[in-house]
Tab-separated table of C-alpha atoms in Angstrom:
chain	number	residue	atom	x	y	z
A	1	MET	CA	106.938	73.090	161.613
A	2	ALA	CA	108.299	69.530	161.356
A	3	VAL	CA	112.030	69.103	161.825
A	4	MET	CA	113.688	66.330	159.898
A	5	ASN	CA	115.142	63.452	161.910
A	6	MET	CA	118.930	63.771	161.651
A	7	GLN	CA	120.039	61.096	164.157
A	8	HIS	CA	122.568	59.898	161.607
A	9	PRO	CA	124.307	61.983	158.934
A	10	LEU	CA	123.509	59.402	156.232
A	11	ALA	CA	119.788	59.353	157.079
A	12	PHE	CA	119.078	62.379	154.853
A	13	THR	CA	121.051	60.858	151.941
A	14	PHE	CA	119.216	57.518	152.074
A	15	GLY	CA	115.895	59.351	152.507
A	16	ILE	CA	116.463	61.449	149.352
A	17	LEU	CA	117.543	58.344	147.392
A	18	GLY	CA	114.468	56.512	148.651
A	19	ASN	CA	112.249	59.394	147.469
A	20	ILE	CA	113.829	59.401	144.019
A	21	ILE	CA	113.533	55.648	143.506
A	22	SER	CA	110.023	55.542	144.937
A	23	PHE	CA	109.004	58.410	142.682
A	24	MET	CA	110.084	56.413	139.603
A	25	VAL	CA	108.277	53.251	140.808
A	26	TYR	CA	105.066	55.219	141.453
A	27	LEU	CA	105.202	56.285	137.812
A	28	ALA	CA	105.656	52.675	136.564
A	29	PRO	CA	101.957	52.218	135.636
A	30	VAL	CA	101.920	55.294	133.379
A	31	PRO	CA	102.200	53.204	130.160
A	32	THR	CA	99.242	51.129	131.304
A	33	PHE	CA	97.069	54.222	131.779
A	34	ILE	CA	98.204	55.758	128.506
A	35	ARG	CA	96.925	52.587	126.862
A	36	ILE	CA	93.632	52.861	128.801
A	37	LEU	CA	93.196	56.485	127.692
A	38	ARG	CA	93.916	55.664	124.078
A	39	LYS	CA	91.600	52.653	123.946
A	40	LYS	CA	89.039	54.253	126.287
A	41	SER	CA	88.796	50.881	128.016
A	42	THR	CA	90.413	49.205	131.069
A	43	GLU	CA	90.309	45.852	129.217
A	44	ASP	CA	91.300	43.055	131.639
A	45	PHE	CA	93.273	45.264	134.059
A	46	GLN	CA	92.238	45.274	137.689
A	47	SER	CA	91.837	48.226	140.059
A	48	LEU	CA	92.893	46.379	143.235
A	49	PRO	CA	96.628	47.143	142.903
A	50	TYR	CA	95.968	50.866	142.845
A	51	LEU	CA	93.489	50.767	145.711
A	52	VAL	CA	95.996	48.789	147.807
A	53	ALA	CA	98.796	51.211	146.883
A	54	LEU	CA	96.612	54.206	147.843
A	55	PHE	CA	95.650	52.644	151.165
A	56	SER	CA	99.297	51.838	151.959
A	57	SER	CA	100.406	55.423	151.120
A	58	MET	CA	97.641	56.809	153.340
A	59	LEU	CA	98.691	54.609	156.265
A	60	TRP	CA	102.419	55.518	155.986
A	61	LEU	CA	101.550	59.207	155.524
A	62	TYR	CA	99.457	59.177	158.707
A	63	TYR	CA	102.260	57.376	160.546
A	64	ALA	CA	104.912	59.870	159.319
A	65	MET	CA	102.730	62.858	160.297
A	66	LEU	CA	102.234	61.448	163.819
A	67	LYS	CA	105.970	61.134	164.285
A	68	ASN	CA	106.441	64.815	163.399
A	69	ASP	CA	110.030	64.382	162.238
A	70	GLU	CA	109.777	62.210	159.105
A	71	ILE	CA	109.414	64.775	156.369
A	72	LEU	CA	111.009	62.471	153.790
A	73	LEU	CA	108.288	59.845	154.402
A	74	VAL	CA	105.687	62.556	154.216
A	75	THR	CA	106.858	63.809	150.804
A	76	ILE	CA	106.955	60.467	149.004
A	77	ASN	CA	103.697	59.177	150.454
A	78	SER	CA	101.935	62.448	149.714
A	79	PHE	CA	102.983	62.040	146.107
A	80	GLY	CA	101.860	58.415	146.263
A	81	CYS	CA	98.395	59.418	147.462
A	82	VAL	CA	98.035	61.957	144.625
A	83	ILE	CA	99.266	59.713	141.779
A	84	GLU	CA	97.306	56.659	142.922
A	85	THR	CA	94.159	58.780	143.184
A	86	ILE	CA	94.689	59.910	139.594
A	87	TYR	CA	95.125	56.284	138.464
A	88	ILE	CA	91.949	55.213	140.221
A	89	ALA	CA	89.984	58.153	138.774
A	90	ILE	CA	91.063	57.222	135.246
A	91	TYR	CA	90.219	53.560	135.880
A	92	ILE	CA	86.736	54.413	137.091
A	93	ALA	CA	86.122	56.700	134.142
A	94	TYR	CA	86.862	53.979	131.582
A	95	ALA	CA	85.883	50.808	133.388
A	96	THR	CA	82.821	48.719	132.616
A	97	ARG	CA	79.772	49.297	134.760
A	98	GLU	CA	80.455	46.151	136.812
A	99	SER	CA	84.154	46.994	137.363
A	100	ARG	CA	83.314	50.624	138.159
A	101	VAL	CA	80.783	49.655	140.803
A	102	SER	CA	83.132	47.102	142.463
A	103	THR	CA	85.995	49.632	142.434
A	104	ILE	CA	83.914	52.344	144.058
A	105	LYS	CA	82.612	49.907	146.696
A	106	LEU	CA	86.125	48.839	147.586
A	107	LEU	CA	87.352	52.446	147.545
A	108	VAL	CA	84.614	53.472	149.992
A	109	SER	CA	84.963	50.454	152.281
A	110	MET	CA	88.765	50.211	152.427
A	111	ASN	CA	90.280	53.553	151.615
A	112	MET	CA	87.594	55.588	153.363
A	113	GLY	CA	85.834	53.342	155.847
A	114	LEU	CA	88.694	51.197	157.146
A	115	PHE	CA	91.178	54.066	157.145
A	116	SER	CA	88.684	56.279	159.083
A	117	LEU	CA	88.236	53.459	161.568
A	118	ILE	CA	92.008	53.221	162.068
A	119	ILE	CA	92.238	56.944	162.720
A	120	LEU	CA	89.397	56.831	165.270
A	121	LEU	CA	90.770	53.774	167.089
A	122	THR	CA	94.322	55.070	167.289
A	123	HIS	CA	93.082	58.508	168.397
A	124	PHE	CA	90.742	57.389	171.155
A	125	LEU	CA	92.364	54.134	172.378
A	126	ALA	CA	96.021	55.244	172.373
A	127	SER	CA	98.023	58.415	172.935
A	128	GLY	CA	101.536	59.780	172.508
A	129	SER	CA	104.256	57.273	171.728
A	130	THR	CA	101.865	54.331	172.171
A	131	ARG	CA	99.708	55.628	169.316
A	132	VAL	CA	102.746	55.993	167.057
A	133	LYS	CA	103.990	52.501	167.866
A	134	ALA	CA	100.531	50.932	167.358
A	135	LEU	CA	100.153	52.568	163.964
A	136	GLY	CA	103.715	51.735	162.974
A	137	TRP	CA	103.212	48.018	163.627
A	138	LEU	CA	99.912	48.173	161.804
A	139	CYS	CA	101.805	49.533	158.773
A	140	VAL	CA	104.292	46.698	159.114
A	141	ALA	CA	101.505	44.096	159.262
A	142	PHE	CA	99.832	45.528	156.176
A	143	SER	CA	103.128	45.623	154.275
A	144	VAL	CA	103.843	41.982	155.126
A	145	CYS	CA	100.368	41.036	153.856
A	146	VAL	CA	101.020	42.867	150.569
A	147	PHE	CA	104.322	41.021	150.227
A	148	ALA	CA	102.311	37.898	149.327
A	149	ALA	CA	101.928	39.437	145.874
A	150	PRO	CA	105.309	38.242	144.446
A	151	LEU	CA	104.360	34.632	145.233
A	152	ASN	CA	101.935	34.778	142.374
A	153	ILE	CA	104.535	35.973	139.858
A	154	VAL	CA	107.086	33.429	141.114
A	155	LYS	CA	104.536	30.665	140.499
A	156	GLN	CA	103.810	31.972	136.977
A	157	ILE	CA	107.490	32.210	136.102
A	158	ILE	CA	108.249	28.658	137.208
A	159	ARG	CA	105.166	27.260	135.462
A	160	THR	CA	105.605	29.124	132.134
A	161	LYS	CA	109.433	29.332	132.232
A	162	SER	CA	108.976	32.871	130.968
A	163	VAL	CA	109.980	36.236	132.481
A	164	GLU	CA	108.422	38.390	129.719
A	165	PHE	CA	105.839	39.720	132.170
A	166	MET	CA	108.422	40.539	134.862
A	167	PRO	CA	110.559	43.455	133.655
A	168	PHE	CA	114.071	43.103	135.090
A	169	THR	CA	114.576	46.853	135.384
A	170	LEU	CA	111.474	47.273	137.553
A	171	SER	CA	112.428	44.335	139.769
A	172	PHE	CA	115.954	45.790	140.134
A	173	PHE	CA	114.691	49.188	141.241
A	174	LEU	CA	112.217	47.633	143.623
A	175	THR	CA	115.028	45.634	145.216
A	176	LEU	CA	117.255	48.717	145.356
A	177	SER	CA	114.460	50.701	147.013
A	178	ALA	CA	114.159	48.011	149.672
A	179	VAL	CA	117.851	48.409	150.502
A	180	VAL	CA	117.635	52.198	150.620
A	181	TRP	CA	114.529	52.291	152.848
A	182	PHE	CA	115.908	49.589	155.093
A	183	ALA	CA	119.103	51.616	155.598
A	184	TYR	CA	117.034	54.761	156.184
A	185	GLY	CA	114.972	52.922	158.813
A	186	LEU	CA	118.139	51.720	160.580
A	187	PHE	CA	119.746	55.141	160.601
A	188	ILE	CA	116.697	56.848	162.105
A	189	LYS	CA	116.220	53.836	164.417
A	190	ASP	CA	112.714	53.115	163.135
A	191	MET	CA	112.156	49.369	162.852
A	192	CYS	CA	108.673	49.879	161.425
A	193	VAL	CA	110.316	51.323	158.308
A	194	ALA	CA	113.231	48.925	158.201
A	195	LEU	CA	111.602	45.519	158.897
A	196	PRO	CA	109.190	45.237	155.918
A	197	ASN	CA	111.999	45.991	153.502
A	198	ILE	CA	114.015	42.976	154.665
A	199	LEU	CA	111.333	40.717	153.231
A	200	GLY	CA	111.075	42.991	150.220
A	201	PHE	CA	114.803	42.687	149.567
A	202	VAL	CA	114.711	38.852	149.782
A	203	LEU	CA	111.766	38.601	147.404
A	204	GLY	CA	113.355	41.145	145.032
A	205	LEU	CA	116.544	39.023	144.866
A	206	LEU	CA	114.378	35.922	144.211
A	207	GLN	CA	112.700	37.657	141.262
A	208	MET	CA	116.032	38.661	139.756
A	209	LEU	CA	117.408	35.145	140.309
A	210	LEU	CA	114.450	33.689	138.477
A	211	TYR	CA	114.998	36.187	135.667
A	212	GLY	CA	118.568	34.972	135.316
A	213	ILE	CA	117.439	31.317	135.226
A	214	TYR	CA	114.502	31.617	132.826
A	215	ARG	CA	115.353	34.550	130.563
A	216	ASN	CA	116.633	32.203	127.809
A	217	ALA	CA	114.425	29.206	128.653
A	218	GLU	CA	111.888	27.743	126.251
A	219	LYS	CA	108.579	29.522	126.913
A	220	LYS	CA	105.206	27.972	127.503
A	221	LYS	CA	102.220	29.755	126.102
A	222	MET	CA	99.711	31.398	128.421
A	223	PRO	CA	96.470	33.238	127.692
A	224	ALA	CA	96.960	37.000	127.591
A	225	GLU	CA	94.315	37.596	130.226
A	226	ASN	CA	96.318	35.583	132.766
A	227	LEU	CA	99.441	37.645	132.141
A	228	LYS	CA	97.609	40.915	132.696
A	229	SER	CA	96.569	39.850	136.204
A	230	ILE	CA	100.101	39.370	137.464
A	231	VAL	CA	101.313	41.860	140.075
A	232	ILE	CA	104.754	43.110	141.048
A	233	LEU	CA	105.602	44.228	144.558
A	234	SER	CA	107.053	47.545	145.367
A	235	THR	CA	109.343	47.343	148.391
A	236	LEU	CA	109.103	50.939	149.473
A	237	GLY	CA	108.262	52.652	152.679
A	238	ALA	CA	104.740	52.555	151.174
A	239	SER	CA	104.278	49.129	149.678
A	240	GLU	CA	102.344	48.866	146.467
A	241	VAL	CA	101.550	46.495	143.666
A	242	TYR	CA	101.334	47.053	139.939
A	243	PRO	CA	99.836	45.034	137.072
A	244	VAL	CA	102.108	44.307	134.143
A	245	ASP	CA	100.934	45.301	130.688
A	246	ALA	CA	101.809	41.974	129.120
A	247	GLN	CA	101.072	41.397	125.446
A	248	PRO	CA	100.119	38.044	123.903
A	249	ASP	CA	102.631	36.293	121.677
A	250	VAL	CA	101.258	37.501	118.375
A	251	SER	CA	104.015	36.035	116.269
A	252	ALA	CA	103.492	32.611	117.763
A	253	ALA	CA	99.754	32.832	117.140
A	254	GLU	CA	100.316	33.893	113.515
A	255	HIS	CA	102.759	31.013	113.077
A	256	ASP	CA	100.222	28.486	114.329
A	257	GLN	CA	97.546	29.918	111.990
A	258	THR	CA	99.949	29.651	109.028
A	259	GLU	CA	100.790	26.041	109.792
A	260	GLU	CA	97.113	25.208	110.134
A	261	SER	CA	96.336	26.850	106.767
A	262	LYS	CA	99.102	24.864	105.086
A	263	GLU	CA	97.708	21.623	106.482
A	264	ASN	CA	94.215	22.499	105.272
A	265	GLU	CA	95.556	23.279	101.776
A	266	LYS	CA	97.393	19.939	101.657
A	267	SER	CA	94.292	18.008	102.650
A	268	THR	CA	92.249	19.877	100.013
A	269	ASP	CA	94.805	19.114	97.255
A	270	ALA	CA	94.846	15.487	98.276
A	271	SER	CA	91.080	15.270	98.034
A	272	HIS	CA	91.165	16.929	94.616
A	273	ASP	CA	93.766	14.436	93.346
A	274	ASP	CA	91.689	11.499	94.594
A	275	LEU	CA	88.643	12.865	92.768
A	276	GLN	CA	90.582	13.214	89.529
A	277	SER	CA	91.852	9.634	89.845
A	278	ASN	CA	88.350	8.349	90.307
A	279	GLU	CA	87.148	10.262	87.199
A	280	CYS	CA	89.954	8.725	85.096
A	281	ALA	CA	89.087	5.246	86.314
A	282	VAL	CA	85.488	5.709	85.214
């Protein structure tokens, strides 16, 4: 039976906090999937964020199990594997044929094929502490690669001067989770857990800073399909990305249609007056 790492008395506290925050972040896409279930369509949403999140959870779960004393990493990443699998299953059920095929291909190649290859390589080419270190740094490398996701949302915010597709609450909890998991990594003296969350903390602060700058700025319009493709990074022990269920600016669109109708009415009235004038002249 695994014994929890208690090298520091605060390790357990930060581990529990990390589990609670991570649990809430894992549930962040629930509104998106409620919408999918109601409309029986995945619309323009992509499956990649959930596949990446599942792969990340699988990697960190394997790493935690190899260490034998990281029960708090095991619990949260086990939950992550379950919830992400549910998300992917719902997506496949309601996706178009093309999206369903591409999702299944990526699921088989990355989440099954690549992960199986990692298990085989670490099992046969390394042993003991070397295997744990190799897998740990692989997890770090994957997390850093995933951290490129916020660069997209930063670009969109600056270009549109709008933060409507970047919920402040979610960004705040992601930043908080980075602090908690970083502290947990330090207290258990595991740099593979601590290091990725340094970058996550910096990027989380950047997102909140941009929110403060642009929350009252004049917005530029963007097509709704572009907003739906934006991803937000989760700075957890298991890094993940989530699409934002952004809605188009309906009121603005209605306003534009109203103005256009008024202009058409004015031009019609003007033409009618000109016709009456011509009739009088005759």
